[in-house]
């Protein structure tokens, strides 16, 4: 079972875009990656996490095309 999980994780990592990183991020609202139109992350987030591809660093997920963009490219 751990082998299957490891294989799935490797294939998921390969599906991340160049502006994304693969990892574990808290699902608490406002935690995890930045999203256009949402308030920045709080200081306290849940210990549990979701594994997947997330926007790197200070990039924001733009809803219309699901791309990670700098904040100035977010719609107003």
mmCIF file of C-alpha atoms in Angstrom:
data_model
loop_
_atom_site.group_PDB
_atom_site.id
_atom_site.type_symbol
_atom_site.label_atom_id
_atom_site.label_comp_id
_atom_site.label_asym_id
_atom_site.label_seq_id
_atom_site.Cartn_x
_atom_site.Cartn_y
_atom_site.Cartn_z
ATOM 1 C CA UNK A 1 0.000 0.000 0.000
ATOM 2 C CA UNK A 2 2.824 2.435 0.803
ATOM 3 C CA UNK A 3 4.422 1.595 -2.558
ATOM 4 C CA UNK A 4 1.214 2.524 -4.415
ATOM 5 C CA UNK A 5 0.966 5.785 -2.466
ATOM 6 C CA UNK A 6 4.607 6.602 -3.281
ATOM 7 C CA UNK A 7 4.093 5.917 -7.009
ATOM 8 C CA UNK A 8 0.943 8.072 -7.068
ATOM 9 C CA UNK A 9 2.774 10.902 -5.272
ATOM 10 C CA UNK A 10 5.606 10.851 -7.832
ATOM 11 C CA UNK A 11 3.176 11.069 -10.753
ATOM 12 C CA UNK A 12 1.312 13.920 -9.009
ATOM 13 C CA UNK A 13 4.605 15.807 -8.603
ATOM 14 C CA UNK A 14 5.258 15.536 -12.340
ATOM 15 C CA UNK A 15 1.866 17.105 -13.097
ATOM 16 C CA UNK A 16 2.723 20.353 -11.252
ATOM 17 C CA UNK A 17 3.240 23.407 -13.473
ATOM 18 C CA UNK A 18 6.585 25.311 -13.411
ATOM 19 C CA UNK A 19 5.041 28.022 -11.181
ATOM 20 C CA UNK A 20 3.733 25.417 -8.713
ATOM 21 C CA UNK A 21 5.336 23.292 -6.035
ATOM 22 C CA UNK A 22 4.228 19.874 -4.803
ATOM 23 C CA UNK A 23 3.632 19.545 -1.094
ATOM 24 C CA UNK A 24 1.353 19.488 1.898
ATOM 25 C CA UNK A 25 -0.626 22.650 2.743
ATOM 26 C CA UNK A 26 -3.233 23.338 5.434
ATOM 27 C CA UNK A 27 -6.860 23.252 4.222
ATOM 28 C CA UNK A 28 -7.939 25.887 6.792
ATOM 29 C CA UNK A 29 -9.716 28.757 4.947
ATOM 30 C CA UNK A 30 -7.127 31.440 4.242
ATOM 31 C CA UNK A 31 -4.236 29.011 4.722
ATOM 32 C CA UNK A 32 -2.331 27.243 1.997
ATOM 33 C CA UNK A 33 -1.769 29.011 -1.279
ATOM 34 C CA UNK A 34 -2.782 32.610 -1.917
ATOM 35 C CA UNK A 35 -5.887 33.047 -4.068
ATOM 36 C CA UNK A 36 -6.861 36.133 -6.055
ATOM 37 C CA UNK A 37 -9.579 38.073 -4.252
ATOM 38 C CA UNK A 38 -9.008 36.414 -0.860
ATOM 39 C CA UNK A 39 -7.396 37.783 2.278
ATOM 40 C CA UNK A 40 -3.775 36.799 2.917
ATOM 41 C CA UNK A 41 -3.012 33.741 5.026
ATOM 42 C CA UNK A 42 -3.553 33.882 8.790
ATOM 43 C CA UNK A 43 -0.691 33.148 11.177
ATOM 44 C CA UNK A 44 -2.416 30.088 12.727
ATOM 45 C CA UNK A 45 -3.390 27.215 10.420
ATOM 46 C CA UNK A 46 -4.609 23.644 10.990
ATOM 47 C CA UNK A 47 -1.992 20.928 11.418
ATOM 48 C CA UNK A 48 -3.705 18.664 8.869
ATOM 49 C CA UNK A 49 -2.892 19.189 5.228
ATOM 50 C CA UNK A 50 -3.866 18.543 1.642
ATOM 51 C CA UNK A 51 -1.232 17.109 -0.691
ATOM 52 C CA UNK A 52 -0.989 18.471 -4.202
ATOM 53 C CA UNK A 53 0.339 21.218 -6.466
ATOM 54 C CA UNK A 54 0.272 24.701 -4.929
ATOM 55 C CA UNK A 55 1.304 28.169 -6.100
ATOM 56 C CA UNK A 56 4.916 28.936 -5.206
ATOM 57 C CA UNK A 57 5.884 31.676 -2.763
ATOM 58 C CA UNK A 58 4.021 34.941 -3.207
ATOM 59 C CA UNK A 59 2.044 33.897 -6.306
ATOM 60 C CA UNK A 60 -1.779 33.837 -6.310
ATOM 61 C CA UNK A 61 -4.140 31.272 -7.865
ATOM 62 C CA UNK A 62 -6.252 33.031 -10.532
ATOM 63 C CA UNK A 63 -9.690 31.386 -10.748
ATOM 64 C CA UNK A 64 -10.499 32.012 -14.430
ATOM 65 C CA UNK A 65 -7.557 29.968 -15.752
ATOM 66 C CA UNK A 66 -6.248 28.273 -12.588
ATOM 67 C CA UNK A 67 -2.776 29.805 -13.120
ATOM 68 C CA UNK A 68 -0.433 31.121 -10.432
ATOM 69 C CA UNK A 69 0.212 34.812 -11.039
ATOM 70 C CA UNK A 70 1.708 37.819 -9.208
ATOM 71 C CA UNK A 71 -0.869 39.824 -7.248
ATOM 72 C CA UNK A 72 -0.900 42.673 -9.815
ATOM 73 C CA UNK A 73 -2.292 40.196 -12.399
ATOM 74 C CA UNK A 74 -5.288 39.271 -10.222
ATOM 75 C CA UNK A 75 -8.623 40.689 -11.447
ATOM 76 C CA UNK A 76 -9.933 43.622 -9.434
#
